[in-house]
């Protein structure tokens, strides 16, 4: 049945995408269908990747077969939503495109294993004369094959939002979630020209998460540290237990639940802090610190676990939605060693030093605050230099 043509966006409107994540409460039959779909997606990915590799070795040509090729030999593929299988082909094709474009940044696609891979599948929404294939109801989400699955909505979409696709995933603790992607037409935001008094510079801090150019600090909430200490105690108990025993399995279940709880706490902190900054300032200046490389230093081994990179990406899209810029400095910019008063660069400063005195003007600097001030000054100079 042919699909209806989509509505054209009005002149001056821009497409913006937003995602609503909901908790699913599937029935036993629906949960069994989800599990079968997860397995079919892994199976079709591995089959297509295997055939692609064999075809490339024999002919030297890159080719990915369609999921329809495997349905006669594997009839169980017909029991799940066909859209989930098609999206696996699209994901594999995108993975190869990324790899061919930049092999240094993207690895070659590899086979999926149940114990290593995240259980998830994606399905696109299609509009037919009889209606859309996926839509939300008062109490749940209508999906192909599964019917209406009960869901808990933290917020509802606006009436003019267009549902594009859904991604159903299962966590290690056995919870089901659905990420609903919407297209939200609207006018593009007016670009905001940053003013020095309405611009903030942020410096990554091992002690305080970040420090800004005014000296304000953002410390993760105390309950996050309490959860991490509790996690360490569970790990100590696991190390003394016999793997496979009933007590061991119960401790593993608690361990996974606590890990999920800590991830939610960190995500909540990052979203709230990034929203506060994006709403309060016209522009944000940061340095593109390589946290993964920084974490190789034994003294800064937890840098990659802080969530600062995710915080940077959250700031990016939240500022873009308001027409505000996120200004990133080069990772090697000497912001810590430069005096924010006279500009003299000091050699040999260590990140272990909390304060230092400028030999040129005699100003006593707090290391991280001074760096944040330099990040702001150099960021504004970089922005207006490019704008000019």
XYZ file of C-alpha atoms in Angstrom, residues 5-382:
378
model
C 3.393 12.050 1.108
C 4.724 13.938 4.127
C 3.705 17.511 4.775
C 6.091 20.114 3.442
C 7.687 22.417 5.973
C 6.775 26.060 5.674
C 9.299 28.588 4.421
C 11.705 29.678 7.133
C 11.134 26.544 9.213
C 13.901 24.142 10.184
C 13.677 20.514 11.246
C 14.718 19.833 14.815
C 14.806 16.407 16.380
C 14.109 15.495 19.971
C 13.868 12.191 21.809
C 11.513 11.112 24.573
C 12.602 8.095 26.613
C 9.876 6.050 28.317
C 9.852 2.977 30.529
C 8.009 -0.002 29.039
C 5.899 -2.560 30.934
C 5.469 -5.353 28.359
C 3.335 -8.429 28.938
C 5.134 -11.814 29.020
C 4.212 -12.396 25.357
C 5.459 -8.951 24.342
C 8.688 -9.423 26.317
C 9.213 -12.779 24.555
C 8.730 -11.027 21.186
C 11.268 -8.368 22.163
C 13.790 -11.056 23.124
C 13.215 -12.822 19.817
C 13.685 -9.540 17.945
C 16.960 -8.868 19.769
C 18.232 -12.295 18.741
C 17.077 -11.923 15.132
C 18.833 -8.559 14.843
C 22.097 -10.096 16.057
C 21.631 -13.049 13.694
C 20.936 -10.918 10.615
C 23.867 -8.593 11.407
C 26.303 -11.509 11.695
C 24.968 -13.187 8.545
C 25.200 -10.023 6.453
C 28.696 -9.239 7.773
C 29.874 -12.798 7.088
C 28.529 -12.747 3.525
C 29.998 -9.294 2.940
C 33.444 -10.476 3.999
C 33.233 -13.625 1.851
C 31.974 -11.668 -1.172
C 34.781 -9.116 -0.772
C 37.452 -11.844 -0.558
C 36.140 -13.505 -3.728
C 35.445 -10.442 -5.893
C 37.129 -7.447 -4.208
C 33.778 -5.602 -4.285
C 31.938 -4.327 -1.206
C 28.335 -5.611 -1.106
C 25.809 -6.075 1.724
C 22.846 -8.400 0.999
C 19.314 -7.564 2.111
C 17.582 -9.293 5.042
C 15.038 -10.840 2.640
C 17.742 -13.201 1.349
C 17.870 -15.075 4.661
C 14.166 -15.541 5.422
C 13.754 -18.813 3.496
C 16.684 -20.458 5.295
C 15.710 -18.879 8.634
C 11.871 -18.713 8.780
C 11.976 -17.412 12.366
C 12.944 -14.034 10.900
C 9.373 -13.661 9.631
C 8.051 -13.683 13.211
C 9.533 -10.283 14.098
C 9.061 -6.772 12.746
C 10.669 -6.517 9.308
C 11.610 -2.886 9.999
C 13.967 -4.000 12.777
C 15.859 -6.214 10.307
C 16.011 -3.471 7.669
C 17.472 -1.068 10.211
C 20.230 -3.584 10.998
C 21.220 -3.486 7.324
C 21.206 0.329 7.436
C 23.354 0.327 10.587
C 25.854 -2.065 9.025
C 26.038 0.033 5.854
C 26.579 3.178 7.955
C 29.296 1.426 9.975
C 31.152 0.576 6.745
C 30.736 4.116 5.400
C 32.228 5.554 8.587
C 35.077 3.032 8.499
C 35.947 3.730 4.850
C 35.772 7.483 5.434
C 38.119 7.533 8.442
C 39.675 4.146 9.387
C 41.753 5.798 12.103
C 38.679 7.006 13.995
C 36.206 4.187 13.241
C 36.950 0.505 13.539
C 35.912 -2.211 11.092
C 32.438 -3.650 11.909
C 32.712 -6.792 14.001
C 30.432 -9.692 14.810
C 27.982 -9.367 17.683
C 27.842 -11.673 20.684
C 24.918 -11.924 23.049
C 27.004 -11.468 26.192
C 28.803 -8.395 24.833
C 26.185 -6.633 22.733
C 23.440 -4.361 24.022
C 19.949 -5.765 23.452
C 18.130 -3.251 21.238
C 16.303 -2.847 17.957
C 15.087 0.125 15.913
C 11.916 0.450 13.830
C 10.850 3.342 11.588
C 7.342 4.740 11.458
C 5.484 4.653 8.115
C 2.254 6.413 7.192
C -0.339 4.417 5.224
C -3.938 5.090 4.297
C -4.966 2.981 7.278
C -2.784 5.056 9.606
C 0.786 5.071 10.992
C 2.553 1.848 11.882
C 3.760 3.292 15.210
C 1.878 5.724 17.427
C 1.391 6.504 21.101
C -1.821 6.092 23.073
C -2.955 7.301 26.470
C -1.277 4.372 28.230
C 1.354 3.050 25.846
C 2.929 2.732 22.410
C 1.483 0.829 19.492
C 4.209 -1.217 17.738
C 4.148 -3.558 14.776
C 3.718 -7.217 15.803
C 3.696 -6.352 19.524
C 0.491 -4.279 19.575
C 0.029 -1.696 22.336
C 2.811 -1.895 24.921
C 2.167 -0.169 28.226
C 4.566 2.712 28.902
C 5.281 5.315 31.575
C 5.600 8.798 30.066
C 7.566 11.462 31.901
C 6.385 14.002 29.286
C 4.208 14.005 26.192
C 4.995 15.216 22.659
C 3.328 18.257 21.158
C 0.506 17.672 18.676
C 2.515 18.867 15.660
C 5.553 16.665 16.345
C 6.102 13.888 13.823
C 7.114 10.442 15.114
C 10.058 9.186 13.031
C 11.283 6.001 14.709
C 11.595 4.130 17.985
C 14.430 2.199 19.605
C 13.561 -0.479 22.147
C 16.358 -1.546 24.483
C 16.787 -3.808 27.484
C 19.182 -2.986 30.302
C 21.372 -5.477 32.132
C 18.926 -5.308 35.018
C 16.041 -6.550 32.855
C 14.228 -3.222 32.342
C 12.773 -2.257 28.974
C 12.939 1.294 27.619
C 11.824 2.935 24.409
C 13.466 6.022 22.858
C 10.967 7.812 20.605
C 12.493 10.148 18.019
C 10.341 13.102 16.911
C 10.811 15.702 14.210
C 9.805 19.114 15.519
C 9.395 21.750 12.784
C 9.972 25.312 13.855
C 11.816 28.510 13.110
C 15.606 28.384 13.452
C 16.868 30.333 16.466
C 18.306 33.784 15.995
C 22.126 33.690 16.309
C 23.326 35.231 19.555
C 26.493 37.314 19.411
C 28.412 36.629 22.633
C 29.115 39.546 24.935
C 32.094 39.348 27.301
C 29.898 39.957 30.357
C 27.465 37.228 29.252
C 30.134 34.639 28.353
C 31.535 32.042 30.729
C 34.785 30.078 30.553
C 34.832 26.547 31.970
C 37.920 24.599 33.034
C 37.780 20.848 33.674
C 38.692 20.075 37.285
C 39.611 16.762 38.856
C 38.366 17.991 42.234
C 35.267 19.973 41.343
C 34.183 18.690 37.888
C 34.613 22.204 36.489
C 35.630 25.710 37.635
C 34.448 28.847 35.817
C 36.196 32.166 35.312
C 34.388 33.749 38.287
C 35.705 31.092 40.658
C 32.411 29.211 40.960
C 32.746 25.425 41.153
C 30.409 22.560 40.303
C 30.754 19.578 42.600
C 28.805 16.384 41.828
C 26.131 15.791 44.492
C 27.165 13.980 47.638
C 24.752 11.106 46.968
C 26.757 10.188 43.867
C 29.862 9.674 46.004
C 27.829 7.651 48.508
C 26.600 5.346 45.739
C 30.151 4.861 44.457
C 31.346 3.944 47.943
C 28.518 1.423 48.214
C 29.521 -0.008 44.839
C 33.088 -0.517 46.106
C 31.778 -2.494 49.107
C 29.722 -4.768 46.833
C 32.788 -5.363 44.651
C 34.770 -6.408 47.725
C 32.042 -8.912 48.650
C 31.928 -10.285 45.101
C 35.680 -10.911 45.172
C 35.233 -13.201 48.228
C 32.260 -15.169 46.831
C 32.285 -18.318 44.752
C 31.188 -17.578 41.155
C 27.959 -19.352 40.247
C 26.614 -19.650 43.784
C 23.212 -18.267 44.725
C 24.724 -15.554 46.910
C 27.069 -14.599 44.073
C 24.219 -14.234 41.573
C 22.241 -12.126 44.057
C 25.269 -9.889 44.617
C 25.740 -9.535 40.843
C 22.101 -8.459 40.514
C 22.597 -5.786 43.213
C 25.859 -4.747 41.565
C 24.127 -4.169 38.205
C 21.233 -2.307 39.805
C 23.621 0.004 41.631
C 25.675 0.590 38.464
C 22.483 1.592 36.663
C 21.515 3.844 39.569
C 24.898 5.605 39.492
C 24.632 6.104 35.723
C 21.193 7.668 36.184
C 22.482 9.933 38.958
C 25.403 11.112 36.826
C 23.151 11.655 33.795
C 20.683 13.646 35.899
C 23.486 15.873 37.208
C 24.932 16.459 33.716
C 21.559 17.362 32.201
C 20.588 19.749 34.989
C 23.972 21.487 35.070
C 24.201 21.832 31.271
C 20.643 23.199 31.087
C 21.381 25.736 33.809
C 24.474 27.005 32.004
C 22.847 27.059 28.550
C 19.928 29.104 29.887
C 22.105 31.523 31.884
C 24.846 32.480 29.418
C 25.091 33.725 25.829
C 28.188 31.653 25.046
C 30.385 29.036 26.696
C 34.148 28.702 26.170
C 35.831 25.368 26.889
C 39.017 23.569 25.988
C 38.847 20.299 24.018
C 40.621 18.298 26.717
C 41.431 14.687 25.639
C 40.040 12.964 28.724
C 40.878 9.477 27.469
C 44.540 10.390 27.145
C 44.500 12.277 30.441
C 43.193 9.165 32.216
C 46.408 7.297 31.285
C 48.166 9.367 33.942
C 47.919 7.426 37.245
C 47.117 10.668 39.089
C 44.212 11.394 36.724
C 43.004 7.862 36.030
C 39.330 8.746 36.638
C 39.218 11.630 34.167
C 37.417 9.607 31.491
C 34.786 8.440 34.023
C 33.798 11.950 35.123
C 31.322 12.458 32.277
C 32.876 15.771 31.244
C 32.914 14.844 27.562
C 29.206 13.990 27.693
C 28.656 17.271 29.524
C 30.377 19.082 26.641
C 28.116 17.413 24.063
C 24.984 18.194 26.095
C 26.053 21.823 26.259
C 26.636 21.857 22.512
C 23.129 20.880 21.443
C 21.381 22.854 24.180
C 23.226 26.012 23.178
C 22.591 25.377 19.468
C 18.854 25.195 20.091
C 19.002 28.751 21.440
C 21.353 30.054 18.740
C 24.249 30.327 21.203
C 27.805 29.225 20.403
C 29.981 26.695 22.186
C 33.570 27.864 21.606
C 36.191 25.110 21.871
C 39.861 25.948 22.194
C 42.681 23.755 20.950
C 43.628 21.051 23.440
C 47.218 22.333 23.565
C 46.323 25.951 24.325
C 48.554 26.997 27.325
C 45.679 28.301 29.425
C 46.990 26.976 32.737
C 50.520 28.369 32.363
C 49.503 31.813 31.055
C 48.961 34.737 33.412
C 45.473 36.120 32.831
C 46.656 39.636 33.906
C 49.879 40.289 31.970
C 49.955 37.332 29.564
C 53.351 35.961 30.613
C 53.703 32.201 30.081
C 55.268 30.225 32.903
C 57.234 27.060 32.202
C 57.126 23.891 34.234
C 53.831 24.359 36.121
C 52.270 21.170 37.462
C 48.567 20.449 37.719
C 49.251 19.446 41.339
C 49.914 23.117 42.176
C 46.750 24.854 43.344
C 48.268 28.370 43.337
C 51.200 30.024 41.620
C 52.690 33.522 41.424
C 53.372 35.281 38.127
C 57.016 36.356 37.832
C 56.070 39.244 35.560
C 53.372 41.096 37.504
C 53.446 39.307 40.869
C 49.767 38.264 40.734
C 48.897 35.212 42.821
C 46.670 32.921 40.767
C 44.427 30.040 41.652
C 45.490 27.647 38.929
C 42.066 26.503 37.712
C 40.376 29.906 37.967
C 43.249 31.506 36.048
C 42.920 28.824 33.357
C 39.157 29.439 33.078
C 39.770 33.177 32.599
C 42.284 32.459 29.829
C 39.853 30.035 28.195
C 37.192 32.732 28.124
C 39.554 35.424 26.774
C 41.100 33.184 24.115
C 37.706 31.743 23.198
C 36.200 35.172 22.534
C 39.276 36.190 20.519
C 38.969 32.997 18.476
